[in-house]
Amino acid sequence: MNRLLNSIIENNRKWTKEGQVASYIPELSKVDSNLLGICISTLGGEEHCAGDSDTKFTIQSISKIVTLMLAILDNGKDYVFSKVGMEPTDTSFNSIVNLEIKDAHKPINPMINAGAIATVSMIAGKDSEEVFERILKFTRKISNNPNIGINDSVYKSEKETGDRNRALAYFMKGTGVLDGNVEEILNVYFKQCSIEVTCRDLARIGAMLANDGIMPWSGERVVPRDVARIVKTIMVTCGMYDASGKFAVQIGVPAKSGVGGGILACVPRRMGVAVLGPALDEKGNSLAGIKVMEELSKQLDLSIF
Ligand code: GLU
């Protein structure tokens, strides 16, 4: 397995030259675009990694699956999906247009920014600090890494420049989708996006989902099977932004990407997989990361379809 992963990384390194690192969050533009790493975490507890698999990067939108799980655990799926839709989108992750014209102003799904901001507003806590602490604690638990923290410079950079997310949030407050203090909700959202992880951490989260909500390393159930099922389904239909259909055809597993260059994938009943490649394609997905996933899926026959 290690030999296979090393050769996949080497075969696809050339693609890191093609994409662009995210620059709309200034701090992300400083990330090394040549990084490429992969880690696999199997349900039998084996871990295999290659390339820059222990390099830290910000989780960004991959945190949206963590907050979706917490929001459902706190409120039940019916309540969460009464506020946020479950349909794929054909517009970009930070688009505002559907909030105006579709589905009584409900964000179209929990994986776009508007939907994720609405989702985080439903997580329980006496104040925004407690809400974020719960998100961080849950992330540490499901990645089996108690040392996970946030990247402070990225957090500040997001907060300073996040006017587009502010616009989405205030629009949702205006239409009654969002309850509570908008700045505090956004503060949690900016922090959750700035959580720093490695491929190894994300592969373990993928393994927990692949194992229907049970952490393979301890046998402990962290989310009910039904919650794991919902999250994986939303990942298939919405996880790769408006390129989710193409990803499903070419790779065929539930996955979620982030503009930090990570992709978390899960192969039901087999393994979690995470890749890092900060240079992004025009949709905001890791360009080389998708190529790596494509080769891995072919080699190991991973598609669930
Ligand atoms: N923090 C990023 C934003 O809100 C997350 C976007 C992403 O990873 O898709 O724009």
PDB file of C-alpha atoms and ligand atoms in Angstrom:
ATOM      1  CA  MET A   1       0.000   0.000   0.000  1.00  0.00           C
ATOM      2  CA  ASN A   2       2.790   2.448   0.911  1.00  0.00           C
ATOM      3  CA  ARG A   3       4.444   1.808  -2.448  1.00  0.00           C
ATOM      4  CA  LEU A   4       1.166   2.452  -4.259  1.00  0.00           C
ATOM      5  CA  LEU A   5       0.558   5.720  -2.404  1.00  0.00           C
ATOM      6  CA  ASN A   6       4.124   6.926  -3.035  1.00  0.00           C
ATOM      7  CA  SER A   7       3.813   6.222  -6.733  1.00  0.00           C
ATOM      8  CA  ILE A   8       0.404   7.965  -6.936  1.00  0.00           C
ATOM      9  CA  ILE A   9       1.892  11.059  -5.286  1.00  0.00           C
ATOM     10  CA  GLU A  10       4.891  11.069  -7.626  1.00  0.00           C
ATOM     11  CA  ASN A  11       2.734  10.492 -10.733  1.00  0.00           C
ATOM     12  CA  ASN A  12       0.523  13.454  -9.873  1.00  0.00           C
ATOM     13  CA  ARG A  13       3.016  15.987  -8.539  1.00  0.00           C
ATOM     14  CA  LYS A  14       3.040  17.719 -11.907  1.00  0.00           C
ATOM     15  CA  TRP A  15      -0.579  18.792 -11.370  1.00  0.00           C
ATOM     16  CA  THR A  16       0.362  20.989  -8.401  1.00  0.00           C
ATOM     17  CA  LYS A  17       1.736  23.424 -10.993  1.00  0.00           C
ATOM     18  CA  GLU A  18      -1.643  23.819 -12.688  1.00  0.00           C
ATOM     19  CA  GLY A  19      -3.924  25.247  -9.999  1.00  0.00           C
ATOM     20  CA  GLN A  20      -3.817  28.391  -7.862  1.00  0.00           C
ATOM     21  CA  VAL A  21      -3.818  28.655  -4.067  1.00  0.00           C
ATOM     22  CA  ALA A  22      -6.841  30.514  -2.670  1.00  0.00           C
ATOM     23  CA  SER A  23      -6.049  34.216  -2.455  1.00  0.00           C
ATOM     24  CA  TYR A  24      -9.391  35.739  -1.426  1.00  0.00           C
ATOM     25  CA  ILE A  25      -8.349  34.911   2.145  1.00  0.00           C
ATOM     26  CA  PRO A  26      -4.961  36.730   2.088  1.00  0.00           C
ATOM     27  CA  GLU A  27      -3.277  34.404   4.572  1.00  0.00           C
ATOM     28  CA  LEU A  28      -4.041  31.360   2.396  1.00  0.00           C
ATOM     29  CA  SER A  29      -2.118  32.857  -0.511  1.00  0.00           C
ATOM     30  CA  LYS A  30       1.092  32.241   1.487  1.00  0.00           C
ATOM     31  CA  VAL A  31       0.596  28.463   1.507  1.00  0.00           C
ATOM     32  CA  ASP A  32       3.102  26.392  -0.511  1.00  0.00           C
ATOM     33  CA  SER A  33       1.316  25.333  -3.696  1.00  0.00           C
ATOM     34  CA  ASN A  34       3.744  22.430  -4.274  1.00  0.00           C
ATOM     35  CA  LEU A  35       2.493  20.409  -1.308  1.00  0.00           C
ATOM     36  CA  LEU A  36       0.910  17.062  -2.085  1.00  0.00           C
ATOM     37  CA  GLY A  37       0.069  14.395   0.466  1.00  0.00           C
ATOM     38  CA  ILE A  38      -2.262  11.500   1.112  1.00  0.00           C
ATOM     39  CA  CYS A  39      -3.254   9.359   4.053  1.00  0.00           C
ATOM     40  CA  ILE A  40      -5.498   6.314   4.263  1.00  0.00           C
ATOM     41  CA  SER A  41      -7.019   5.061   7.503  1.00  0.00           C
ATOM     42  CA  THR A  42      -8.591   1.616   7.219  1.00  0.00           C
ATOM     43  CA  LEU A  43     -11.379   0.152   9.311  1.00  0.00           C
ATOM     44  CA  GLY A  44      -8.867  -2.426  10.517  1.00  0.00           C
ATOM     45  CA  GLY A  45      -6.886   0.428  12.096  1.00  0.00           C
ATOM     46  CA  GLU A  46      -4.024   0.581   9.579  1.00  0.00           C
ATOM     47  CA  GLU A  47      -2.706   3.944   8.423  1.00  0.00           C
ATOM     48  CA  HIS A  48      -0.726   4.462   5.243  1.00  0.00           C
ATOM     49  CA  CYS A  49       0.545   7.866   4.220  1.00  0.00           C
ATOM     50  CA  ALA A  50       2.714   9.391   1.493  1.00  0.00           C
ATOM     51  CA  GLY A  51       4.014  12.805   0.490  1.00  0.00           C
ATOM     52  CA  ASP A  52       3.203  15.788   2.702  1.00  0.00           C
ATOM     53  CA  SER A  53       0.765  13.860   4.853  1.00  0.00           C
ATOM     54  CA  ASP A  54       1.860  15.375   8.164  1.00  0.00           C
ATOM     55  CA  THR A  55       1.855  18.999   6.997  1.00  0.00           C
ATOM     56  CA  LYS A  56      -0.727  21.104   8.808  1.00  0.00           C
ATOM     57  CA  PHE A  57      -3.280  23.055   6.809  1.00  0.00           C
ATOM     58  CA  THR A  58      -6.581  24.737   7.578  1.00  0.00           C
ATOM     59  CA  ILE A  59      -9.627  22.528   7.368  1.00  0.00           C
ATOM     60  CA  GLN A  60     -11.837  25.241   5.792  1.00  0.00           C
ATOM     61  CA  SER A  61     -15.054  23.842   4.360  1.00  0.00           C
ATOM     62  CA  ILE A  62     -14.298  20.297   5.458  1.00  0.00           C
ATOM     63  CA  SER A  63     -15.363  21.570   8.902  1.00  0.00           C
ATOM     64  CA  LYS A  64     -18.880  21.791   7.484  1.00  0.00           C
ATOM     65  CA  ILE A  65     -19.339  18.048   7.882  1.00  0.00           C
ATOM     66  CA  VAL A  66     -18.278  18.299  11.520  1.00  0.00           C
ATOM     67  CA  THR A  67     -20.758  21.095  12.246  1.00  0.00           C
ATOM     68  CA  LEU A  68     -23.514  19.307  10.333  1.00  0.00           C
ATOM     69  CA  MET A  69     -23.066  16.260  12.568  1.00  0.00           C
ATOM     70  CA  LEU A  70     -23.158  18.396  15.724  1.00  0.00           C
ATOM     71  CA  ALA A  71     -26.199  20.383  14.596  1.00  0.00           C
ATOM     72  CA  ILE A  72     -28.109  17.160  13.873  1.00  0.00           C
ATOM     73  CA  LEU A  73     -27.027  15.619  17.186  1.00  0.00           C
ATOM     74  CA  ASP A  74     -28.236  18.746  19.011  1.00  0.00           C
ATOM     75  CA  ASN A  75     -31.492  19.365  17.141  1.00  0.00           C
ATOM     76  CA  GLY A  76     -32.460  16.262  15.188  1.00  0.00           C
ATOM     77  CA  LYS A  77     -32.406  16.030  11.396  1.00  0.00           C
ATOM     78  CA  ASP A  78     -35.962  17.324  10.861  1.00  0.00           C
ATOM     79  CA  TYR A  79     -35.234  20.635  12.526  1.00  0.00           C
ATOM     80  CA  VAL A  80     -31.866  21.104  10.786  1.00  0.00           C
ATOM     81  CA  PHE A  81     -33.325  20.381   7.354  1.00  0.00           C
ATOM     82  CA  SER A  82     -36.276  22.663   8.002  1.00  0.00           C
ATOM     83  CA  LYS A  83     -33.712  25.496   8.041  1.00  0.00           C
ATOM     84  CA  VAL A  84     -31.221  24.248   5.430  1.00  0.00           C
ATOM     85  CA  GLY A  85     -31.978  22.353   2.217  1.00  0.00           C
ATOM     86  CA  MET A  86     -30.422  19.136   0.954  1.00  0.00           C
ATOM     87  CA  GLU A  87     -30.135  19.781  -2.766  1.00  0.00           C
ATOM     88  CA  PRO A  88     -26.931  20.131  -4.794  1.00  0.00           C
ATOM     89  CA  THR A  89     -26.037  23.533  -6.148  1.00  0.00           C
ATOM     90  CA  ASP A  90     -24.986  24.713  -9.568  1.00  0.00           C
ATOM     91  CA  THR A  91     -23.542  27.960  -8.233  1.00  0.00           C
ATOM     92  CA  SER A  92     -20.299  28.589  -6.355  1.00  0.00           C
ATOM     93  CA  PHE A  93     -19.776  27.846  -2.652  1.00  0.00           C
ATOM     94  CA  ASN A  94     -20.065  31.498  -1.622  1.00  0.00           C
ATOM     95  CA  SER A  95     -22.916  32.457  -3.940  1.00  0.00           C
ATOM     96  CA  ILE A  96     -25.774  34.592  -2.647  1.00  0.00           C
ATOM     97  CA  VAL A  97     -28.088  34.299  -5.637  1.00  0.00           C
ATOM     98  CA  ASN A  98     -30.067  31.212  -4.543  1.00  0.00           C
ATOM     99  CA  LEU A  99     -30.792  32.749  -1.143  1.00  0.00           C
ATOM    100  CA  GLU A 100     -32.858  35.362  -2.916  1.00  0.00           C
ATOM    101  CA  ILE A 101     -34.703  33.245  -5.442  1.00  0.00           C
ATOM    102  CA  LYS A 102     -35.050  29.656  -4.179  1.00  0.00           C
ATOM    103  CA  ASP A 103     -36.897  27.698  -1.510  1.00  0.00           C
ATOM    104  CA  ALA A 104     -38.234  30.495   0.713  1.00  0.00           C
ATOM    105  CA  HIS A 105     -34.691  31.905   1.211  1.00  0.00           C
ATOM    106  CA  LYS A 106     -33.461  28.671   2.760  1.00  0.00           C
ATOM    107  CA  PRO A 107     -29.786  27.978   1.915  1.00  0.00           C
ATOM    108  CA  ILE A 108     -29.740  25.206  -0.618  1.00  0.00           C
ATOM    109  CA  ASN A 109     -27.533  22.766   1.333  1.00  0.00           C
ATOM    110  CA  PRO A 110     -25.262  22.684   4.423  1.00  0.00           C
ATOM    111  CA  MET A 111     -22.030  22.470   2.378  1.00  0.00           C
ATOM    112  CA  ILE A 112     -22.227  25.923   0.780  1.00  0.00           C
ATOM    113  CA  ASN A 113     -21.137  28.834   2.964  1.00  0.00           C
ATOM    114  CA  ALA A 114     -24.662  30.156   3.604  1.00  0.00           C
ATOM    115  CA  GLY A 115     -25.863  26.698   4.605  1.00  0.00           C
ATOM    116  CA  ALA A 116     -22.864  26.108   6.845  1.00  0.00           C
ATOM    117  CA  ILE A 117     -23.344  29.452   8.618  1.00  0.00           C
ATOM    118  CA  ALA A 118     -27.018  28.574   9.197  1.00  0.00           C
ATOM    119  CA  THR A 119     -25.973  25.123  10.421  1.00  0.00           C
ATOM    120  CA  VAL A 120     -23.468  26.456  12.940  1.00  0.00           C
ATOM    121  CA  SER A 121     -26.122  28.832  14.320  1.00  0.00           C
ATOM    122  CA  MET A 122     -28.059  25.733  15.452  1.00  0.00           C
ATOM    123  CA  ILE A 123     -25.252  24.212  17.534  1.00  0.00           C
ATOM    124  CA  ALA A 124     -25.965  24.344  21.272  1.00  0.00           C
ATOM    125  CA  GLY A 125     -23.839  26.353  23.722  1.00  0.00           C
ATOM    126  CA  LYS A 126     -24.377  29.091  26.284  1.00  0.00           C
ATOM    127  CA  ASP A 127     -22.335  31.510  24.159  1.00  0.00           C
ATOM    128  CA  SER A 128     -20.294  31.484  20.963  1.00  0.00           C
ATOM    129  CA  GLU A 129     -17.139  30.495  22.835  1.00  0.00           C
ATOM    130  CA  GLU A 130     -18.794  27.361  24.152  1.00  0.00           C
ATOM    131  CA  VAL A 131     -20.157  26.559  20.687  1.00  0.00           C
ATOM    132  CA  PHE A 132     -16.657  26.767  19.210  1.00  0.00           C
ATOM    133  CA  GLU A 133     -15.154  24.757  22.078  1.00  0.00           C
ATOM    134  CA  ARG A 134     -17.667  21.992  21.356  1.00  0.00           C
ATOM    135  CA  ILE A 135     -16.742  22.006  17.656  1.00  0.00           C
ATOM    136  CA  LEU A 136     -13.032  21.844  18.476  1.00  0.00           C
ATOM    137  CA  LYS A 137     -13.508  19.093  21.054  1.00  0.00           C
ATOM    138  CA  PHE A 138     -15.598  17.033  18.660  1.00  0.00           C
ATOM    139  CA  THR A 139     -13.015  17.498  15.874  1.00  0.00           C
ATOM    140  CA  ARG A 140     -10.250  16.318  18.226  1.00  0.00           C
ATOM    141  CA  LYS A 141     -12.281  13.300  19.247  1.00  0.00           C
ATOM    142  CA  ILE A 142     -13.263  12.081  15.784  1.00  0.00           C
ATOM    143  CA  SER A 143      -9.710  12.567  14.484  1.00  0.00           C
ATOM    144  CA  ASN A 144      -8.163  10.931  17.554  1.00  0.00           C
ATOM    145  CA  ASN A 145      -5.849  13.922  17.907  1.00  0.00           C
ATOM    146  CA  PRO A 146      -6.129  15.915  21.161  1.00  0.00           C
ATOM    147  CA  ASN A 147      -3.598  18.480  19.906  1.00  0.00           C
ATOM    148  CA  ILE A 148      -5.672  20.034  17.150  1.00  0.00           C
ATOM    149  CA  GLY A 149      -6.005  23.835  17.413  1.00  0.00           C
ATOM    150  CA  ILE A 150      -6.625  26.803  15.173  1.00  0.00           C
ATOM    151  CA  ASN A 151      -4.297  28.755  12.908  1.00  0.00           C
ATOM    152  CA  ASP A 152      -4.589  32.203  14.398  1.00  0.00           C
ATOM    153  CA  SER A 153      -3.296  34.144  11.378  1.00  0.00           C
ATOM    154  CA  VAL A 154      -5.766  32.437   9.049  1.00  0.00           C
ATOM    155  CA  TYR A 155      -8.579  33.069  11.530  1.00  0.00           C
ATOM    156  CA  LYS A 156      -7.730  36.776  11.714  1.00  0.00           C
ATOM    157  CA  SER A 157      -7.358  37.003   7.959  1.00  0.00           C
ATOM    158  CA  GLU A 158     -10.776  35.388   7.417  1.00  0.00           C
ATOM    159  CA  LYS A 159     -12.382  37.635   9.959  1.00  0.00           C
ATOM    160  CA  GLU A 160     -10.873  40.770   8.457  1.00  0.00           C
ATOM    161  CA  THR A 161     -11.816  39.946   4.904  1.00  0.00           C
ATOM    162  CA  GLY A 162     -14.962  37.836   5.297  1.00  0.00           C
ATOM    163  CA  ASP A 163     -17.404  40.420   4.026  1.00  0.00           C
ATOM    164  CA  ARG A 164     -18.955  38.072   1.565  1.00  0.00           C
ATOM    165  CA  ASN A 165     -19.794  35.644   4.369  1.00  0.00           C
ATOM    166  CA  ARG A 166     -21.064  38.605   6.396  1.00  0.00           C
ATOM    167  CA  ALA A 167     -23.362  39.516   3.501  1.00  0.00           C
ATOM    168  CA  LEU A 168     -24.730  35.959   3.371  1.00  0.00           C
ATOM    169  CA  ALA A 169     -25.304  35.894   7.122  1.00  0.00           C
ATOM    170  CA  TYR A 170     -27.013  39.289   7.346  1.00  0.00           C
ATOM    171  CA  PHE A 171     -29.180  38.393   4.365  1.00  0.00           C
ATOM    172  CA  MET A 172     -30.277  35.215   6.187  1.00  0.00           C
ATOM    173  CA  LYS A 173     -30.933  37.189   9.365  1.00  0.00           C
ATOM    174  CA  GLY A 174     -33.078  39.567   7.334  1.00  0.00           C
ATOM    175  CA  THR A 175     -35.114  36.739   5.852  1.00  0.00           C
ATOM    176  CA  GLY A 176     -35.573  34.994   9.211  1.00  0.00           C
ATOM    177  CA  VAL A 177     -33.416  31.933   8.417  1.00  0.00           C
ATOM    178  CA  LEU A 178     -30.766  32.880  10.963  1.00  0.00           C
ATOM    179  CA  ASP A 179     -31.511  33.533  14.637  1.00  0.00           C
ATOM    180  CA  GLY A 180     -29.114  35.102  17.094  1.00  0.00           C
ATOM    181  CA  ASN A 181     -26.132  37.429  16.977  1.00  0.00           C
ATOM    182  CA  VAL A 182     -24.762  37.407  13.432  1.00  0.00           C
ATOM    183  CA  GLU A 183     -21.218  38.534  14.324  1.00  0.00           C
ATOM    184  CA  GLU A 184     -20.914  35.841  16.965  1.00  0.00           C
ATOM    185  CA  ILE A 185     -22.169  33.139  14.613  1.00  0.00           C
ATOM    186  CA  LEU A 186     -19.694  34.327  11.976  1.00  0.00           C
ATOM    187  CA  ASN A 187     -16.905  34.352  14.521  1.00  0.00           C
ATOM    188  CA  VAL A 188     -17.524  30.657  15.213  1.00  0.00           C
ATOM    189  CA  TYR A 189     -17.669  29.969  11.469  1.00  0.00           C
ATOM    190  CA  PHE A 190     -14.346  31.776  10.810  1.00  0.00           C
ATOM    191  CA  LYS A 191     -12.736  29.877  13.678  1.00  0.00           C
ATOM    192  CA  GLN A 192     -14.031  26.486  12.581  1.00  0.00           C
ATOM    193  CA  CYS A 193     -12.608  27.108   9.078  1.00  0.00           C
ATOM    194  CA  SER A 194      -9.216  27.947  10.648  1.00  0.00           C
ATOM    195  CA  ILE A 195      -8.863  24.656  12.519  1.00  0.00           C
ATOM    196  CA  GLU A 196      -5.504  23.136  11.564  1.00  0.00           C
ATOM    197  CA  VAL A 197      -5.359  19.478  10.597  1.00  0.00           C
ATOM    198  CA  THR A 198      -3.195  17.010   8.694  1.00  0.00           C
ATOM    199  CA  CYS A 199      -4.177  14.360   6.163  1.00  0.00           C
ATOM    200  CA  ARG A 200      -3.831  11.795   8.945  1.00  0.00           C
ATOM    201  CA  ASP A 201      -6.445  13.614  11.084  1.00  0.00           C
ATOM    202  CA  LEU A 202      -8.931  13.881   8.240  1.00  0.00           C
ATOM    203  CA  ALA A 203      -8.431  10.281   7.107  1.00  0.00           C
ATOM    204  CA  ARG A 204      -9.490   9.153  10.598  1.00  0.00           C
ATOM    205  CA  ILE A 205     -12.677  11.249  10.411  1.00  0.00           C
ATOM    206  CA  GLY A 206     -13.302   9.567   7.055  1.00  0.00           C
ATOM    207  CA  ALA A 207     -12.740   6.151   8.637  1.00  0.00           C
ATOM    208  CA  MET A 208     -15.275   6.909  11.376  1.00  0.00           C
ATOM    209  CA  LEU A 209     -17.851   7.821   8.711  1.00  0.00           C
ATOM    210  CA  ALA A 210     -16.910   4.784   6.625  1.00  0.00           C
ATOM    211  CA  ASN A 211     -17.561   2.725   9.756  1.00  0.00           C
ATOM    212  CA  ASP A 212     -21.104   4.164  10.104  1.00  0.00           C
ATOM    213  CA  GLY A 213     -20.272   6.436  13.042  1.00  0.00           C
ATOM    214  CA  ILE A 214     -18.019   4.136  15.090  1.00  0.00           C
ATOM    215  CA  MET A 215     -14.386   5.153  15.593  1.00  0.00           C
ATOM    216  CA  PRO A 216     -12.389   2.121  14.379  1.00  0.00           C
ATOM    217  CA  TRP A 217      -9.506   2.706  16.821  1.00  0.00           C
ATOM    218  CA  SER A 218     -11.666   2.513  19.969  1.00  0.00           C
ATOM    219  CA  GLY A 219     -14.910   0.866  18.903  1.00  0.00           C
ATOM    220  CA  GLU A 220     -16.800   3.830  20.391  1.00  0.00           C
ATOM    221  CA  ARG A 221     -19.845   5.127  18.551  1.00  0.00           C
ATOM    222  CA  VAL A 222     -19.771   8.937  18.197  1.00  0.00           C
ATOM    223  CA  VAL A 223     -22.742   9.471  15.910  1.00  0.00           C
ATOM    224  CA  PRO A 224     -25.768   7.288  15.192  1.00  0.00           C
ATOM    225  CA  ARG A 225     -25.620   5.302  11.977  1.00  0.00           C
ATOM    226  CA  ASP A 226     -28.397   7.439  10.510  1.00  0.00           C
ATOM    227  CA  VAL A 227     -26.402  10.653  11.056  1.00  0.00           C
ATOM    228  CA  ALA A 228     -23.331   9.130   9.401  1.00  0.00           C
ATOM    229  CA  ARG A 229     -25.536   8.039   6.494  1.00  0.00           C
ATOM    230  CA  ILE A 230     -27.022  11.524   6.051  1.00  0.00           C
ATOM    231  CA  VAL A 231     -23.605  13.199   6.155  1.00  0.00           C
ATOM    232  CA  LYS A 232     -22.149  10.770   3.590  1.00  0.00           C
ATOM    233  CA  THR A 233     -25.114  11.273   1.283  1.00  0.00           C
ATOM    234  CA  ILE A 234     -24.797  15.060   1.482  1.00  0.00           C
ATOM    235  CA  MET A 235     -21.059  14.658   0.796  1.00  0.00           C
ATOM    236  CA  VAL A 236     -21.794  12.729  -2.411  1.00  0.00           C
ATOM    237  CA  THR A 237     -24.351  15.230  -3.684  1.00  0.00           C
ATOM    238  CA  CYS A 238     -22.893  18.512  -2.390  1.00  0.00           C
ATOM    239  CA  GLY A 239     -19.396  17.973  -0.964  1.00  0.00           C
ATOM    240  CA  MET A 240     -17.298  19.059  -3.926  1.00  0.00           C
ATOM    241  CA  TYR A 241     -19.165  22.325  -4.496  1.00  0.00           C
ATOM    242  CA  ASP A 242     -20.676  22.620  -7.969  1.00  0.00           C
ATOM    243  CA  ALA A 243     -18.332  19.883  -9.220  1.00  0.00           C
ATOM    244  CA  SER A 244     -19.919  17.164  -7.083  1.00  0.00           C
ATOM    245  CA  GLY A 245     -21.497  15.391 -10.062  1.00  0.00           C
ATOM    246  CA  LYS A 246     -18.218  15.119 -11.939  1.00  0.00           C
ATOM    247  CA  PHE A 247     -16.424  13.895  -8.817  1.00  0.00           C
ATOM    248  CA  ALA A 248     -19.123  11.239  -8.290  1.00  0.00           C
ATOM    249  CA  VAL A 249     -18.730  10.022 -11.871  1.00  0.00           C
ATOM    250  CA  GLN A 250     -14.926  10.031 -11.899  1.00  0.00           C
ATOM    251  CA  ILE A 251     -14.121   8.953  -8.341  1.00  0.00           C
ATOM    252  CA  GLY A 252     -17.410   7.792  -6.868  1.00  0.00           C
ATOM    253  CA  VAL A 253     -17.055   8.184  -3.096  1.00  0.00           C
ATOM    254  CA  PRO A 254     -18.490  10.635  -0.530  1.00  0.00           C
ATOM    255  CA  ALA A 255     -16.039  13.542  -0.196  1.00  0.00           C
ATOM    256  CA  LYS A 256     -15.726  17.085   1.082  1.00  0.00           C
ATOM    257  CA  SER A 257     -13.178  19.637  -0.049  1.00  0.00           C
ATOM    258  CA  GLY A 258     -11.933  22.883   1.464  1.00  0.00           C
ATOM    259  CA  VAL A 259     -10.178  25.919  -0.010  1.00  0.00           C
ATOM    260  CA  GLY A 260      -7.140  25.095   2.149  1.00  0.00           C
ATOM    261  CA  GLY A 261      -6.520  22.319  -0.395  1.00  0.00           C
ATOM    262  CA  GLY A 262      -7.778  19.357   1.602  1.00  0.00           C
ATOM    263  CA  ILE A 263     -10.194  16.669   0.492  1.00  0.00           C
ATOM    264  CA  LEU A 264     -11.694  14.227   2.992  1.00  0.00           C
ATOM    265  CA  ALA A 265     -13.175  11.125   1.411  1.00  0.00           C
ATOM    266  CA  CYS A 266     -14.708   8.028   2.838  1.00  0.00           C
ATOM    267  CA  VAL A 267     -15.127   4.640   1.284  1.00  0.00           C
ATOM    268  CA  PRO A 268     -18.026   2.980   3.108  1.00  0.00           C
ATOM    269  CA  ARG A 269     -16.980  -0.081   5.103  1.00  0.00           C
ATOM    270  CA  ARG A 270     -13.411   0.194   3.805  1.00  0.00           C
ATOM    271  CA  MET A 271     -11.449   3.334   4.693  1.00  0.00           C
ATOM    272  CA  GLY A 272     -11.127   7.069   5.172  1.00  0.00           C
ATOM    273  CA  VAL A 273      -8.863   8.916   2.736  1.00  0.00           C
ATOM    274  CA  ALA A 274      -7.517  12.454   2.923  1.00  0.00           C
ATOM    275  CA  VAL A 275      -5.416  14.368   0.436  1.00  0.00           C
ATOM    276  CA  LEU A 276      -3.736  17.764   0.532  1.00  0.00           C
ATOM    277  CA  GLY A 277      -2.900  19.852  -2.522  1.00  0.00           C
ATOM    278  CA  PRO A 278      -3.359  23.599  -1.924  1.00  0.00           C
ATOM    279  CA  ALA A 279      -3.411  24.606  -5.615  1.00  0.00           C
ATOM    280  CA  LEU A 280      -7.112  24.768  -6.504  1.00  0.00           C
ATOM    281  CA  ASP A 281      -9.088  24.448  -9.730  1.00  0.00           C
ATOM    282  CA  GLU A 282     -11.653  27.025 -10.847  1.00  0.00           C
ATOM    283  CA  LYS A 283     -14.352  25.484  -8.614  1.00  0.00           C
ATOM    284  CA  GLY A 284     -12.199  25.786  -5.483  1.00  0.00           C
ATOM    285  CA  ASN A 285     -11.266  22.080  -5.249  1.00  0.00           C
ATOM    286  CA  SER A 286      -7.694  20.786  -4.975  1.00  0.00           C
ATOM    287  CA  LEU A 287      -6.653  20.201  -8.579  1.00  0.00           C
ATOM    288  CA  ALA A 288      -3.870  17.708  -7.897  1.00  0.00           C
ATOM    289  CA  GLY A 289      -5.885  16.253  -5.013  1.00  0.00           C
ATOM    290  CA  ILE A 290      -8.660  15.257  -7.403  1.00  0.00           C
ATOM    291  CA  LYS A 291      -6.113  13.646  -9.750  1.00  0.00           C
ATOM    292  CA  VAL A 292      -4.683  11.689  -6.806  1.00  0.00           C
ATOM    293  CA  MET A 293      -8.167  10.559  -5.767  1.00  0.00           C
ATOM    294  CA  GLU A 294      -8.922   9.558  -9.331  1.00  0.00           C
ATOM    295  CA  GLU A 295      -5.874   7.339  -9.600  1.00  0.00           C
ATOM    296  CA  LEU A 296      -6.442   5.847  -6.138  1.00  0.00           C
ATOM    297  CA  SER A 297     -10.090   5.103  -6.930  1.00  0.00           C
ATOM    298  CA  LYS A 298      -9.123   3.324 -10.159  1.00  0.00           C
ATOM    299  CA  GLN A 299      -6.295   1.340  -8.578  1.00  0.00           C
ATOM    300  CA  LEU A 300      -8.317   0.162  -5.579  1.00  0.00           C
ATOM    301  CA  ASP A 301     -11.733   0.074  -7.263  1.00  0.00           C
ATOM    302  CA  LEU A 302     -13.229   2.460  -4.711  1.00  0.00           C
ATOM    303  CA  SER A 303     -16.320   3.772  -6.480  1.00  0.00           C
ATOM    304  CA  ILE A 304     -19.519   2.933  -4.615  1.00  0.00           C
ATOM    305  CA  PHE A 305     -21.566   3.109  -7.801  1.00  0.00           C
TER     306      PHE A 305
HETATM  307  N1  GLU B   1     -13.471  29.909   5.041  1.00  0.00           N
HETATM  308  C1  GLU B   1     -13.848  29.728   3.676  1.00  0.00           C
HETATM  309  C2  GLU B   1     -14.925  30.718   3.306  1.00  0.00           C
HETATM  310  O1  GLU B   1     -15.784  30.941   4.087  1.00  0.00           O
HETATM  311  C3  GLU B   1     -14.312  28.334   3.451  1.00  0.00           C
HETATM  312  C4  GLU B   1     -14.664  28.073   2.040  1.00  0.00           C
HETATM  313  C5  GLU B   1     -14.332  26.721   1.553  1.00  0.00           C
HETATM  314  O2  GLU B   1     -13.447  26.037   2.010  1.00  0.00           O
HETATM  315  O3  GLU B   1     -15.061  26.334   0.619  1.00  0.00           O
HETATM  316  O4  GLU B   1     -14.930  31.288   2.261  1.00  0.00           O
END
